[in-house]
């Protein structure tokens, strides 16, 4: 069991703030993803939990016990790094076995534990090979097996898929998802890839410049982003955001007029997702010339320019038009999101 509590956790280097007043309780067996751009503090947060960085302020509690002063080896965590961190002179079997030797686990149990871990990540036929003889995906699976064999209280994974190509990322992501279900161990996973966050997480923590922006399930964060930053970071493509103003319940911008909004008169950013809008022959709230079109296979992405923003909408895969043609885009009011133009915070419900 491992419930992790982070209380007023901060990390500073001189005047630079890496993590600012982070508060969160991570439930036992939860798969939590820390998501954000480079430099947002997500890896620093993980390293403080692991004991690889000292917290400037705040407490880290595991099952109610403060662990700030414990050495990394005494925190019962297993880490999986972006760089694999394998021993090149050892074969796969010995790489997986290594944590058991270091921790003084009964040698008579090693073989069974190593083979069980390797079977979980489908490495049985590669146990005799050295890391140099493996593909990137296979090396990452060795790193996973080495973490699994420890049977730790919690897994910490720092961008484990970022060195893999797109196809391998999909298959290894599926493997991690299945493993998390099978092992049922508290897992904290760091990534800048919102697709990984959406597909793997029980809950997502979105961070920016050391500050937590929103915590919620992938669905909550996707459907109701707390601010314009979260809206722009989650989704593929990201949510369309247009700067304008609300006047008498109508949002107005160049080529845009969305009526029936319950929001105060003010400079406002309107957001909606590409899949929630549609291209219509006439009568849409947005009318603008086509800037570009992309055939995605299952749909055609049509983009127009509104002021300085590129606005995209998914049309039928058979939709055809030319760049420069005027299109009309209909955005259902229930799928509109409004954000304060100054603070970026969500306006209304």
Rosetta silent file (secondary structure, phi, psi, omega in degrees, C-alpha in Angstrom):
SEQUENCE: XXXXXXXXXXXXXXXXXXXXXXXXXXXXXXXXXXXXXXXXXXXXXXXXXXXXXXXXXXXXXXXXXXXXXXXXXXXXXXXXXXXXXXXXXXXXXXXXXXXXXXXXXXXXXXXXXXXXXXXXXXXXXXXXXXXXXXXXXXXXXXXXXXXXXXXXXXXXXXXXXXXXXXXXXXXXXXXXXXXXXXXXXXXXXXXXXXXXXXXXXXXXXXXXXXXXXXXXXXXXXXXXXXXXXXXXXXXXXXXXXXXXXXXXXXXXXXXXXXXXXXXXXXXXXXXXXXXXXXXXXXXXXXXXXXXXXXXXXXXXXXXXXXXXXXXXXXXXXXXXXXXXXXXXXXXXXXXXXXXXXXXXXXXXX
SCORE:     score description
SCORE:     0.000 S_00000001
   1 L     0.000  139.417  178.420    0.000    0.000    0.000 S_00000001
   2 L  -153.511   93.500  169.141    1.280    3.506   -0.800 S_00000001
   3 L   -92.739  128.734 -176.157   -0.795    6.641   -0.381 S_00000001
   4 E  -112.122  128.599  176.295    1.420    9.642   -1.094 S_00000001
   5 E  -117.063  129.363  175.060    0.709   13.108    0.304 S_00000001
   6 E  -111.614  118.247 -175.306    2.497   16.206   -0.905 S_00000001
   7 E  -118.728  115.458  176.794    1.976   19.138    1.465 S_00000001
   8 E    49.476   41.655 -174.683    3.065   22.676    0.519 S_00000001
   9 E   -77.712  125.530  179.200    5.932   21.184   -1.472 S_00000001
  10 E  -136.997  151.126  174.699    8.282   23.758   -3.006 S_00000001
  11 E  -137.459  124.294  178.920   11.679   23.708   -4.661 S_00000001
  12 E  -130.367  145.794  169.710   13.774   26.819   -5.218 S_00000001
  13 E  -119.822  100.848 -174.666   17.281   27.453   -6.480 S_00000001
  14 L    62.069 -125.350 -179.605   18.100   30.963   -5.333 S_00000001
  15 L   -88.160   -7.557 -178.501   15.404   33.209   -6.784 S_00000001
  16 E   -84.016  127.915  179.905   14.294   30.587   -9.343 S_00000001
  17 E  -100.621  115.068  179.152   11.144   28.698   -8.333 S_00000001
  18 E   -86.038  -43.622  177.600   11.013   25.161   -9.757 S_00000001
  19 E  -137.067  133.180 -172.591    7.921   23.966   -7.877 S_00000001
  20 E  -122.789  107.080  170.192    5.634   26.314   -5.959 S_00000001
  21 E    52.400   59.732 -177.602    3.406   25.171   -3.067 S_00000001
  22 E   -85.911  122.712  177.577    2.341   21.794   -4.509 S_00000001
  23 E  -126.307  124.897 -178.526   -0.492   20.105   -2.547 S_00000001
  24 E  -166.579  143.514  169.193   -1.897   16.728   -3.566 S_00000001
  25 E  -112.127  123.448  179.567   -2.920   13.344   -2.181 S_00000001
  26 E  -102.830  117.989 -173.777   -2.180   10.409   -4.500 S_00000001
  27 L   -69.469  155.076  174.528   -4.365    7.441   -3.652 S_00000001
  28 L   -56.353  132.816  177.582   -3.044    3.924   -3.150 S_00000001
  29 L    71.578    5.575  179.662   -2.769    2.123   -6.533 S_00000001
  30 L   -75.097  146.233  172.534   -3.578    5.330   -8.436 S_00000001
  31 E  -104.589  103.519 -176.208   -1.891    6.058  -11.779 S_00000001
  32 E  -107.171  132.470  178.123   -1.141    9.776  -11.629 S_00000001
  33 E  -110.995  128.210  171.379    0.353   11.688  -14.551 S_00000001
  34 E   -94.628  117.219 -171.812    2.270   14.960  -14.132 S_00000001
  35 E  -122.182  138.443  175.180    1.805   16.790  -17.430 S_00000001
  36 L   168.189  171.367 -179.651    3.247   20.023  -18.747 S_00000001
  37 L   -72.515  170.360  177.570    5.822   21.615  -21.036 S_00000001
  38 L   -56.356  137.367  177.411    9.569   21.450  -20.455 S_00000001
  39 L    82.995   10.871 -176.442   10.625   23.364  -17.349 S_00000001
  40 L   -86.768   -9.965  177.787    7.204   23.270  -15.669 S_00000001
  41 L   105.289    1.214 -175.918    8.452   21.414  -12.565 S_00000001
  42 H   -67.720  -44.535  178.826    7.020   17.953  -13.185 S_00000001
  43 H   -68.961  -37.090  177.338   10.343   16.066  -13.132 S_00000001
  44 H   -60.640  -42.189  177.271   11.534   18.105  -10.141 S_00000001
  45 H   -59.298  -47.196  179.564    8.379   17.063   -8.255 S_00000001
  46 H   -61.725  -42.176 -177.877    9.040   13.399   -9.073 S_00000001
  47 H   -66.340  -31.451  175.247   12.712   13.696   -8.047 S_00000001
  48 H   -68.499  -39.113  177.725   11.683   15.157   -4.677 S_00000001
  49 H   -64.183  -38.619 -179.010    9.343   12.192   -4.114 S_00000001
  50 H   -74.667  -20.615 -176.458   12.180    9.815   -5.028 S_00000001
  51 L    92.532    9.050  178.964   14.639   11.609   -2.748 S_00000001
  52 L   -83.707  -16.090  173.410   16.919   12.649   -5.613 S_00000001
  53 L  -130.266  141.473  174.172   16.179   16.323   -4.858 S_00000001
  54 L   -84.263  135.652  175.267   15.710   17.905   -1.421 S_00000001
  55 L   -72.375  137.623  175.183   12.504   19.880   -0.958 S_00000001
  56 L   -72.512  -40.665  177.395   13.063   23.531   -0.042 S_00000001
  57 E  -143.919  160.515  172.988    9.772   23.561    1.854 S_00000001
  58 E    95.856  176.235 -175.007    6.917   21.197    2.557 S_00000001
  59 E  -127.255  146.427  171.910    6.429   17.536    3.420 S_00000001
  60 E  -117.038  118.907 -179.122    6.286   14.249    1.538 S_00000001
  61 E  -117.411  133.773  174.035    4.301   11.570    3.360 S_00000001
  62 E  -116.485  117.034 -174.971    3.978    7.917    2.362 S_00000001
  63 L    51.185   40.350  175.220    1.147    6.171    4.196 S_00000001
  64 L    85.513   -6.629 -178.980    1.229    8.993    6.744 S_00000001
  65 E  -101.473  128.133  179.505    4.972    8.772    7.427 S_00000001
  66 E   -70.268  127.418 -175.745    7.175   11.754    6.543 S_00000001
  67 L  -115.387    8.220 -176.702    9.956   10.578    4.212 S_00000001
  68 L   -50.448  -37.727 -173.189   11.774   13.876    3.488 S_00000001
  69 L   -94.861    1.603  178.932   14.867   12.754    5.387 S_00000001
  70 L   -81.088  143.408  173.262   14.999    9.184    4.052 S_00000001
  71 L   -65.494  153.187  178.718   17.645    8.200    1.504 S_00000001
  72 H   -51.591  -40.828 -176.607   16.286    7.265   -1.974 S_00000001
  73 H   -66.142  -19.732 -178.407   17.131    3.585   -1.339 S_00000001
  74 H   -96.974    4.032 -177.157   14.953    3.610    1.793 S_00000001
  75 L   -95.082   -3.447  177.447   11.839    5.051    0.121 S_00000001
  76 L    55.866   49.842  174.880   10.891    1.784   -1.649 S_00000001
  77 E  -118.338  149.834  173.010   10.439    3.376   -5.072 S_00000001
  78 E  -119.280  128.533 -177.484   11.449    2.016   -8.472 S_00000001
  79 E  -107.934  142.931  172.191   12.266    4.524  -11.204 S_00000001
  80 E  -119.407  120.739 -174.093   12.088    4.140  -14.980 S_00000001
  81 L  -100.213  161.681  174.518   14.069    6.814  -16.811 S_00000001
  82 L   -60.267  -34.478 -172.252   13.888    8.245  -20.316 S_00000001
  83 L   -90.703    6.915 -179.874   17.476    7.097  -20.944 S_00000001
  84 L    72.460  -46.967  177.967   16.880    3.411  -19.934 S_00000001
  85 L    54.164   49.118  178.095   20.024    3.495  -17.700 S_00000001
  86 L   -93.179  156.814  176.442   21.001   -0.127  -18.451 S_00000001
  87 L   -86.872  114.154 -172.728   24.386   -1.691  -17.707 S_00000001
  88 L   -66.832  -25.049 -177.650   26.016   -2.312  -21.119 S_00000001
  89 L   -84.707   -7.676 -179.771   28.315   -5.096  -19.863 S_00000001
  90 L  -105.201  147.503  174.114   25.415   -7.170  -18.466 S_00000001
  91 E   -76.734  176.881 -175.904   22.905   -9.200  -20.455 S_00000001
  92 H   -59.417  -43.757 -178.851   19.169   -8.601  -20.082 S_00000001
  93 H   -56.705  -48.399 -177.167   18.791  -11.271  -17.388 S_00000001
  94 H   -70.409  -32.697  175.158   21.525   -9.724  -15.221 S_00000001
  95 H   -62.462  -43.879  179.952   20.190   -6.187  -15.779 S_00000001
  96 H   -67.888  -36.886 -175.782   16.780   -7.249  -14.510 S_00000001
  97 H   -74.180  -23.533 -169.684   18.341   -9.204  -11.644 S_00000001
  98 H   -52.162  -46.471 -179.550   20.650   -6.415  -10.504 S_00000001
  99 H   -59.608  -30.554 -179.946   18.232   -4.656   -8.067 S_00000001
 100 H   -68.923  -40.029  179.272   17.668   -7.977   -6.275 S_00000001
 101 H   -65.825  -44.265 -177.419   21.432   -8.450   -5.744 S_00000001
 102 H   -63.249  -37.611 -175.827   21.891   -4.877   -4.510 S_00000001
 103 L   -88.741    2.659  175.710   19.037   -5.152   -2.024 S_00000001
 104 L    70.267   30.210  177.520   20.209   -8.509   -0.676 S_00000001
 105 L   -70.353  142.990 -178.774   17.117  -10.453   -1.736 S_00000001
 106 L   -48.129  116.636 -176.242   17.400  -14.229   -1.144 S_00000001
 107 H   -57.036  -26.473 -178.511   19.342  -15.542   -4.210 S_00000001
 108 H   -68.189  -16.658 -179.738   17.177  -18.663   -4.396 S_00000001
 109 H   -96.686   -8.572 -172.434   14.217  -16.460   -5.420 S_00000001
 110 H   -58.142  -50.389 -173.036   16.063  -14.468   -8.106 S_00000001
 111 H   -59.912  -45.183 -179.324   15.423  -16.699  -11.101 S_00000001
 112 H   -62.574  -43.544 -178.092   11.677  -16.937  -10.491 S_00000001
 113 H   -66.379  -42.981 -179.193   11.351  -13.165   -9.943 S_00000001
 114 H   -63.419  -45.082 -176.713   13.433  -12.259  -13.024 S_00000001
 115 H   -70.121  -32.072  176.552   11.519  -14.635  -15.287 S_00000001
 116 H   -67.201  -43.671  179.423    8.161  -13.438  -14.002 S_00000001
 117 H   -65.064  -42.829 -178.548    9.134   -9.799  -14.639 S_00000001
 118 H   -66.611  -34.235  178.604   10.557  -10.563  -18.096 S_00000001
 119 H   -66.135  -34.901 -179.364    7.401  -12.491  -19.056 S_00000001
 120 H   -62.897  -31.667 -179.058    5.255   -9.478  -18.128 S_00000001
 121 L  -111.113   17.255  172.580    7.069   -7.352  -20.706 S_00000001
 122 L    56.719   54.648 -179.334    7.595  -10.165  -23.254 S_00000001
 123 L  -116.575    6.751 -171.279   11.384  -10.357  -23.020 S_00000001
 124 H   -52.874  -38.608 -175.831   11.887  -14.088  -22.453 S_00000001
 125 H   -82.180   -0.853 -178.051   13.672  -14.681  -25.761 S_00000001
 126 H  -112.951    7.428 -172.447   16.071  -11.759  -25.227 S_00000001
 127 L   -60.885  -26.990 -176.946   17.412  -12.607  -21.754 S_00000001
 128 L   -87.377   -8.933 -174.444   20.838  -13.618  -23.082 S_00000001
 129 L   -84.544  155.566  172.569   21.366  -10.447  -25.154 S_00000001
 130 E   -88.189  156.824 -179.592   23.331   -7.337  -24.194 S_00000001
 131 H   -53.302  -35.332 -178.631   21.581   -3.911  -24.357 S_00000001
 132 H   -63.722  -19.811 -178.672   23.551   -2.971  -27.499 S_00000001
 133 H   -92.465    5.865 -175.819   21.839   -5.843  -29.345 S_00000001
 134 L  -109.937  155.487  172.235   18.341   -4.550  -28.529 S_00000001
 135 L   -76.892  169.336  178.483   16.040   -1.995  -30.147 S_00000001
 136 H   -58.580  -41.743 -179.709   14.958    1.125  -28.239 S_00000001
 137 H   -65.139  -39.150  178.984   11.607   -0.430  -27.414 S_00000001
 138 H   -67.378  -39.246  178.162   13.232   -3.615  -26.098 S_00000001
 139 H   -63.042  -39.635  179.157   15.631   -1.601  -23.923 S_00000001
 140 H   -65.874  -34.090  177.604   12.745    0.318  -22.429 S_00000001
 141 H   -68.509  -33.042  174.307   11.021   -2.986  -21.635 S_00000001
 142 H   -63.105  -44.374  178.896   14.200   -4.142  -19.841 S_00000001
 143 H   -60.846  -39.363  177.027   14.058   -0.955  -17.768 S_00000001
 144 H   -64.181  -46.174 -179.297   10.401   -1.684  -16.962 S_00000001
 145 H   -61.842  -38.837  179.699   11.189   -5.277  -15.979 S_00000001
 146 H   -64.105  -33.235  176.118   14.033   -4.087  -13.744 S_00000001
 147 H   -73.947  -40.743 -177.715   11.554   -1.819  -11.942 S_00000001
 148 H   -63.702  -40.140 -173.660    8.891   -4.554  -11.711 S_00000001
 149 H   -62.384  -24.625  179.906   11.274   -7.145  -10.233 S_00000001
 150 L   -68.323  -24.676 -173.581   11.795   -4.917   -7.198 S_00000001
 151 L    51.831   56.444 -173.383    8.099   -5.224   -6.238 S_00000001
 152 L   -80.144  172.453  174.966    8.251   -1.641   -4.910 S_00000001
 153 L   -73.286  -30.535  179.014    5.698    0.427   -3.036 S_00000001
 154 E  -153.810  149.909  174.399    5.499    2.854   -5.954 S_00000001
 155 E  -102.368  137.903  171.769    6.721    3.314   -9.505 S_00000001
 156 E  -120.546  121.560 -176.421    8.113    6.638  -10.719 S_00000001
 157 E  -121.451  119.515 -175.758    8.369    6.953  -14.505 S_00000001
 158 E  -107.934  100.332  179.039   10.124    9.940  -16.066 S_00000001
 159 L    46.663   51.700 -172.150    9.255   10.382  -19.770 S_00000001
 160 L   -68.709  -16.622 -175.467    9.846    6.648  -20.428 S_00000001
 161 L  -106.240   -1.920 -169.665    8.533    6.719  -24.006 S_00000001
 162 L   -69.843  -18.084  178.059   10.043    9.921  -25.360 S_00000001
 163 L   -90.696    0.901 -176.709   13.022    8.194  -27.012 S_00000001
 164 L   -96.958  154.432  176.437   10.820    5.768  -28.953 S_00000001
 165 L   -74.909  170.792 -169.833    9.394    6.233  -32.438 S_00000001
 166 H   -58.089  -43.531 -177.093    5.666    6.827  -32.881 S_00000001
 167 H   -66.742  -43.127  179.574    4.681    3.183  -33.502 S_00000001
 168 H   -66.471  -34.375  178.373    6.723    1.877  -30.561 S_00000001
 169 H   -59.834  -41.569 -178.608    5.291    4.567  -28.309 S_00000001
 170 H   -64.386  -47.109 -176.582    1.783    3.274  -28.988 S_00000001
 171 H   -70.361  -39.119 -179.501    2.639   -0.378  -28.278 S_00000001
 172 H   -71.192  -34.497  175.696    4.780    0.371  -25.189 S_00000001
 173 H   -60.274  -43.154  178.330    2.086    2.720  -23.870 S_00000001
 174 H   -62.353  -38.482  179.791   -0.414   -0.132  -24.133 S_00000001
 175 H   -65.405  -42.765  178.311    2.016   -2.375  -22.270 S_00000001
 176 H   -64.004  -40.252  179.000    2.429    0.153  -19.440 S_00000001
 177 H   -61.261  -45.597 -179.876   -1.358    0.549  -19.212 S_00000001
 178 H   -66.145  -41.787  179.470   -1.810   -3.214  -18.955 S_00000001
 179 H   -61.859  -41.617 -178.141    1.034   -3.541  -16.430 S_00000001
 180 H   -63.024  -34.921  177.474   -0.418   -0.826  -14.190 S_00000001
 181 H   -69.668  -42.112 -176.121   -3.702   -2.749  -14.121 S_00000001
 182 H   -71.568  -41.441 -174.488   -1.934   -6.066  -13.453 S_00000001
 183 H   -84.654  -28.992  178.893    0.503   -4.824  -10.802 S_00000001
 184 L    51.016   54.055  178.470   -1.869   -2.397   -9.032 S_00000001
 185 L  -120.293  139.882  177.692    0.975   -0.283   -7.609 S_00000001
 186 E   -53.010  126.531 -176.014    0.851    3.487   -7.055 S_00000001
 187 E  -130.364  131.335  172.846    2.452    5.052  -10.133 S_00000001
 188 E  -115.828  125.808 -169.736    3.568    8.619  -10.839 S_00000001
 189 E  -126.443  123.853 -179.138    4.318    9.220  -14.497 S_00000001
 190 E  -100.786  132.528  176.333    5.923   12.357  -15.931 S_00000001
 191 E  -157.127  157.115  170.011    5.315   13.389  -19.542 S_00000001
 192 L  -104.039    0.237 -175.145    4.928   16.408  -21.826 S_00000001
 193 L   -95.812  109.989 -175.303    2.780   14.281  -24.182 S_00000001
 194 H   -67.331  -24.364  177.285   -0.907   14.902  -23.561 S_00000001
 195 H   -66.954  -42.249  175.529   -1.915   11.732  -25.454 S_00000001
 196 H   -58.739  -45.086 -179.128    0.086    9.638  -22.963 S_00000001
 197 H   -60.754  -46.531 -176.648   -1.584   11.522  -20.114 S_00000001
 198 H   -66.157  -36.061 -174.370   -5.087   11.056  -21.504 S_00000001
 199 H   -86.065  -27.305 -173.354   -4.667    7.340  -22.234 S_00000001
 200 H   -98.499  -33.242 -163.189   -2.759    6.242  -19.114 S_00000001
 201 L   -79.172  146.054  160.367   -3.903    8.369  -16.177 S_00000001
 202 L   -79.059  -43.015  173.797   -6.522    7.891  -13.505 S_00000001
 203 E  -136.897  151.767  179.199   -5.866   11.568  -12.767 S_00000001
 204 E  -118.769  136.818  170.911   -3.796   14.216  -14.499 S_00000001
 205 E  -110.640  114.568  178.218   -1.952   17.133  -12.868 S_00000001
 206 E   -93.100  127.012 -176.830   -1.331   19.905  -15.413 S_00000001
 207 E  -120.836  151.232  175.030    1.613   22.130  -14.455 S_00000001
 208 E  -148.621  124.296  177.165    3.020   25.400  -15.749 S_00000001
 209 L    49.729   44.852  174.828    6.076   27.235  -14.408 S_00000001
 210 L    81.509   -2.133 -175.545    6.075   25.228  -11.186 S_00000001
 211 E  -115.080  135.119  176.394    2.402   25.852  -10.411 S_00000001
 212 E   -70.168  126.232  179.748   -0.447   23.319  -10.581 S_00000001
 213 E   -94.655  -37.310 -179.201   -3.041   24.542  -13.084 S_00000001
 214 E  -164.098  144.017  173.854   -5.638   21.774  -12.764 S_00000001
 215 E  -125.889  130.571  178.775   -6.055   18.314  -11.244 S_00000001
 216 E   178.966  176.514  175.018   -8.721   15.938  -12.521 S_00000001
 217 L   -68.043  158.409  176.993   -9.571   12.870  -14.535 S_00000001
 218 H   -52.672  -39.218 -179.455   -8.604   13.005  -18.229 S_00000001
 219 H   -64.962  -45.001  179.969  -12.286   13.507  -19.086 S_00000001
 220 H   -60.707  -44.779 -176.968  -12.709   16.400  -16.634 S_00000001
 221 H   -69.355  -35.113  179.361   -9.614   18.176  -17.899 S_00000001
 222 H   -71.465  -44.505 -174.271  -10.580   17.635  -21.541 S_00000001
 223 H   -81.304  -30.078 -175.232  -14.239   18.685  -21.130 S_00000001
 224 L  -138.101   68.281  178.993  -13.812   21.515  -18.611 S_00000001
 225 L   -60.499  138.649 -174.855  -10.312   23.038  -18.727 S_00000001
 226 L   -73.154  -25.093 -179.867   -9.758   25.379  -15.782 S_00000001
 227 E  -155.219  175.274 -174.993   -7.975   28.003  -17.846 S_00000001
 228 H   -65.524  -31.174  178.453   -6.801   28.853  -21.360 S_00000001
 229 H   -63.922  -48.122  179.372   -3.385   27.249  -20.775 S_00000001
 230 H   -61.372  -42.514  179.448   -4.929   23.851  -19.947 S_00000001
 231 H   -59.357  -38.371 -176.901   -7.308   24.225  -22.897 S_00000001
 232 H   -80.414  -16.505 -175.293   -4.401   24.885  -25.236 S_00000001
 233 H   -96.306  -25.323 -175.825   -2.298   22.020  -23.866 S_00000001
 234 L  -104.011  133.751  177.595   -4.866   19.208  -23.872 S_00000001
 235 L   112.545  150.586  179.143   -6.308   17.755  -27.066 S_00000001
 236 L  -136.055  100.087    3.327   -5.023   16.869  -30.512 S_00000001
 237 L   -72.307  168.592  176.864   -5.324   19.342  -32.062 S_00000001
 238 L   -64.420  161.585  178.891   -5.386   21.712  -29.101 S_00000001
 239 L   -58.897  138.424  172.656   -8.567   23.653  -28.408 S_00000001
 240 E   -67.560  133.085  178.423   -9.181   26.561  -30.775 S_00000001
 241 E  -129.710  127.137 -178.988   -8.812   29.861  -28.892 S_00000001
 242 E  -126.704  130.648  178.235   -9.931   33.215  -30.307 S_00000001
 243 E   -86.008  135.255  178.896   -9.489   36.613  -28.689 S_00000001
 244 E  -167.922 -146.986 -179.883  -12.442   38.970  -28.814 S_00000001
 245 E  -148.331  147.159  172.697  -15.040   40.517  -26.535 S_00000001
 246 E   -94.378  127.077  176.880  -18.471   39.653  -25.153 S_00000001
 247 E  -131.749  113.738  178.585  -21.053   42.400  -25.718 S_00000001
 248 L    58.416   39.911  177.524  -24.632   41.834  -24.545 S_00000001
 249 L    81.784    6.974  179.424  -24.251   38.051  -24.480 S_00000001
 250 E  -120.401  128.736  175.175  -22.603   37.897  -27.912 S_00000001
 251 E   -86.080  129.618 -178.180  -18.953   37.059  -28.504 S_00000001
 252 E  -127.367  134.385  171.290  -17.502   39.142  -31.320 S_00000001
 253 E  -150.705  175.872 -179.799  -14.201   38.906  -33.171 S_00000001
 254 L   -58.131  115.718  178.575  -13.119   39.354  -36.785 S_00000001
 255 L    76.072   10.620 -175.498  -15.414   37.087  -38.842 S_00000001
 256 E  -132.937  135.999  173.577  -16.975   35.613  -35.665 S_00000001
 257 E  -150.772  106.469 -179.159  -20.280   36.214  -33.898 S_00000001
 258 E  -113.548  117.036 -174.597  -21.511   33.719  -31.289 S_00000001
 259 L   -98.170  166.312  171.739  -24.818   34.671  -29.656 S_00000001
 260 L    79.702   24.206 -179.394  -26.650   33.536  -26.539 S_00000001
 261 L   -91.287  141.834  175.723  -23.724   33.432  -24.098 S_00000001
 262 L   -99.937   86.522 -178.838  -24.204   34.024  -20.383 S_00000001
 263 L  -151.759  149.014 -179.797  -21.070   36.016  -19.642 S_00000001
 264 L   -69.759  155.472  175.784  -20.345   39.588  -18.561 S_00000001
 265 L   -64.689  120.724 -179.157  -19.291   42.202  -21.080 S_00000001
 266 E  -176.159  164.717  170.253  -15.497   42.047  -21.200 S_00000001
 267 E   -65.926  128.991 -170.187  -12.517   41.116  -23.320 S_00000001
 268 E  -141.161  151.414  171.949  -12.815   37.361  -23.581 S_00000001
 269 E  -106.485  125.118  178.145  -11.176   34.353  -25.206 S_00000001
 270 E   -97.472  134.487  178.078  -13.585   31.910  -26.849 S_00000001
 271 E  -127.440  146.835  170.312  -12.562   28.272  -27.132 S_00000001
 272 E  -157.600  157.294 -177.320  -13.979   25.194  -28.841 S_00000001
 273 L   -92.850  149.483 -175.942  -12.607   21.886  -30.029 S_00000001
 274 H   -56.847  -37.587 -176.461  -12.188   20.967  -33.698 S_00000001
 275 H   -78.664  -11.423 -179.444  -14.396   17.875  -33.365 S_00000001
 276 H   -91.279   -9.084 -179.977  -17.245   19.847  -31.727 S_00000001
 277 E  -107.885  168.180  177.246  -17.721   22.205  -34.702 S_00000001
 278 E  -143.707  150.897  174.977  -18.822   21.503  -38.267 S_00000001
 279 E   -84.384  126.139 -179.558  -18.433   23.032  -41.700 S_00000001
 280 E  -123.400  164.593 -178.380  -21.848   24.102  -43.052 S_00000001
 281 L   -68.032  -37.686  178.980  -22.974   25.674  -46.344 S_00000001
 282 L  -164.201  165.975  173.794  -24.173   28.846  -44.616 S_00000001
 283 L    87.616    7.163  176.856  -25.415   30.249  -41.321 S_00000001
 284 L   -77.774  166.189 -179.856  -22.374   29.411  -39.172 S_00000001
 285 L   -83.227  -14.748  179.781  -21.024   31.809  -36.545 S_00000001
 286 E  -120.101  127.063  177.990  -17.561   31.864  -38.156 S_00000001
 287 E  -131.314  118.787 -175.464  -17.040   32.858  -41.796 S_00000001
 288 E  -160.786  159.509  177.456  -13.527   33.019  -43.180 S_00000001
 289 E   -74.441  147.125  178.336  -11.377   31.857  -46.112 S_00000001
 290 E   -65.892  129.852  177.885   -9.708   28.443  -45.887 S_00000001
 291 E   -92.143  -41.721  176.869   -6.078   28.775  -44.821 S_00000001
 292 E  -159.965  159.227  175.809   -5.143   25.099  -45.169 S_00000001
 293 E  -133.508  140.355  179.310   -6.658   21.613  -45.432 S_00000001
 294 E  -133.276  125.132  175.841   -5.232   18.315  -44.195 S_00000001
 295 E   -82.960  118.917 -177.557   -6.601   14.857  -44.956 S_00000001
 296 L   -98.083   -5.707 -175.290   -6.287   12.806  -41.746 S_00000001
 297 L   105.082  -70.584 -179.063   -7.802    9.588  -43.066 S_00000001
 298 L   -86.144   -9.521 -178.514  -10.942    9.491  -40.918 S_00000001
 299 L  -159.621  169.209  173.063  -11.594   13.224  -41.382 S_00000001
 300 E  -114.856  124.825  178.914  -10.426   16.361  -43.166 S_00000001
 301 E   -89.607  117.867  179.675   -9.006   19.129  -40.988 S_00000001
 302 E  -105.597  127.553 -179.002  -10.052   22.527  -42.296 S_00000001
 303 E  -121.086  140.791  175.173   -8.223   25.564  -40.870 S_00000001
 304 E  -128.575  161.247  176.570   -9.028   29.275  -41.141 S_00000001
 305 E  -101.925  126.537  175.015   -7.289   32.352  -39.725 S_00000001
 306 E  -119.685  107.963 -174.243   -9.178   34.490  -37.219 S_00000001
 307 L    60.416 -124.116  178.501   -7.081   37.506  -36.284 S_00000001
 308 L   -95.850    6.402 -174.517   -3.753   36.022  -35.234 S_00000001
 309 E  -105.881  145.523  172.614   -5.192   32.588  -34.448 S_00000001
 310 E   -95.013  123.533 -176.897   -5.440   29.452  -36.554 S_00000001
 311 E  -114.013  125.770 -175.649   -8.853   27.860  -36.053 S_00000001
 312 E  -115.432  147.953  176.629   -9.395   24.222  -37.043 S_00000001
 313 E  -142.082  142.240  179.501  -12.516   22.154  -37.543 S_00000001
 314 E   -88.866  121.902  175.821  -12.933   18.501  -38.491 S_00000001
 315 E  -106.698  173.810  177.836  -15.005   17.985  -41.629 S_00000001
 316 L   -58.848  149.375 -177.495  -16.066   14.747  -43.324 S_00000001
 317 L   -62.559  -21.840  179.870  -13.196   12.780  -44.866 S_00000001
 318 L   -92.733    2.260 -178.344  -14.756   13.344  -48.309 S_00000001
 319 L   -66.332  133.154  179.167  -14.996   17.114  -47.866 S_00000001
 320 L  -133.668  136.156  175.185  -13.232   18.991  -50.669 S_00000001
 321 L  -160.896  174.070 -179.114  -12.603   22.710  -51.168 S_00000001
 322 L  -109.920  151.358  174.293   -9.775   24.987  -52.234 S_00000001
 323 L   -58.733  132.162 -177.491   -7.520   27.215  -50.157 S_00000001
 324 L   100.990  -20.734  176.368   -9.058   30.698  -50.194 S_00000001
 325 L   -64.612  139.421  177.154  -12.673   29.459  -50.453 S_00000001
 326 E   -77.416  128.632  176.761  -14.939   31.098  -47.865 S_00000001
 327 E  -119.290  156.388  176.706  -16.308   28.528  -45.404 S_00000001
 328 E  -113.885  130.344 -176.577  -18.946   28.777  -42.724 S_00000001
 329 E  -118.840  127.397 -179.946  -18.306   27.038  -39.400 S_00000001
 330 E  -102.288  126.318  179.976  -21.057   26.199  -36.937 S_00000001
 331 E  -117.915  110.817  178.314  -20.097   25.936  -33.268 S_00000001
 332 L   -59.032  135.030 -174.703  -22.796   24.552  -30.916 S_00000001
 333 H   -59.113  -34.548 -177.118  -23.154   26.911  -27.960 S_00000001
 334 H   -68.598  -13.041  178.811  -22.950   24.057  -25.447 S_00000001
 335 H  -103.781   10.525  178.137  -19.430   23.297  -26.689 S_00000001
 336 L   -88.872  140.403  176.058  -18.133   26.854  -26.276 S_00000001
 337 E  -119.594  137.769  179.787  -15.658   27.659  -23.500 S_00000001
 338 E  -118.060  136.576 -179.979  -15.011   31.209  -22.311 S_00000001
 339 E  -130.825  143.174  177.517  -11.836   32.419  -20.615 S_00000001
 340 E   -62.154  128.786 -175.713  -10.934   35.797  -19.125 S_00000001
 341 L   -66.585  -25.672 -178.449   -8.660   37.570  -21.631 S_00000001
 342 L   -85.390  -53.801 -173.469   -6.438   38.949  -18.849 S_00000001
 343 L   -91.139  -21.417 -175.926   -6.074   36.042  -16.395 S_00000001
 344 L    81.439   -3.988 -177.903   -6.904   33.141  -18.710 S_00000001
 345 E   -72.761  151.483 -179.690   -9.232   31.701  -16.043 S_00000001
 346 E   -62.249  139.245  178.320  -12.480   30.005  -17.041 S_00000001
 347 E  -109.383  133.079  178.365  -15.535   32.279  -17.132 S_00000001
 348 L    78.274 -162.734 -173.781  -18.934   30.892  -16.182 S_00000001
 349 L   -72.935    0.000    0.000  -19.797   27.210  -15.698 S_00000001
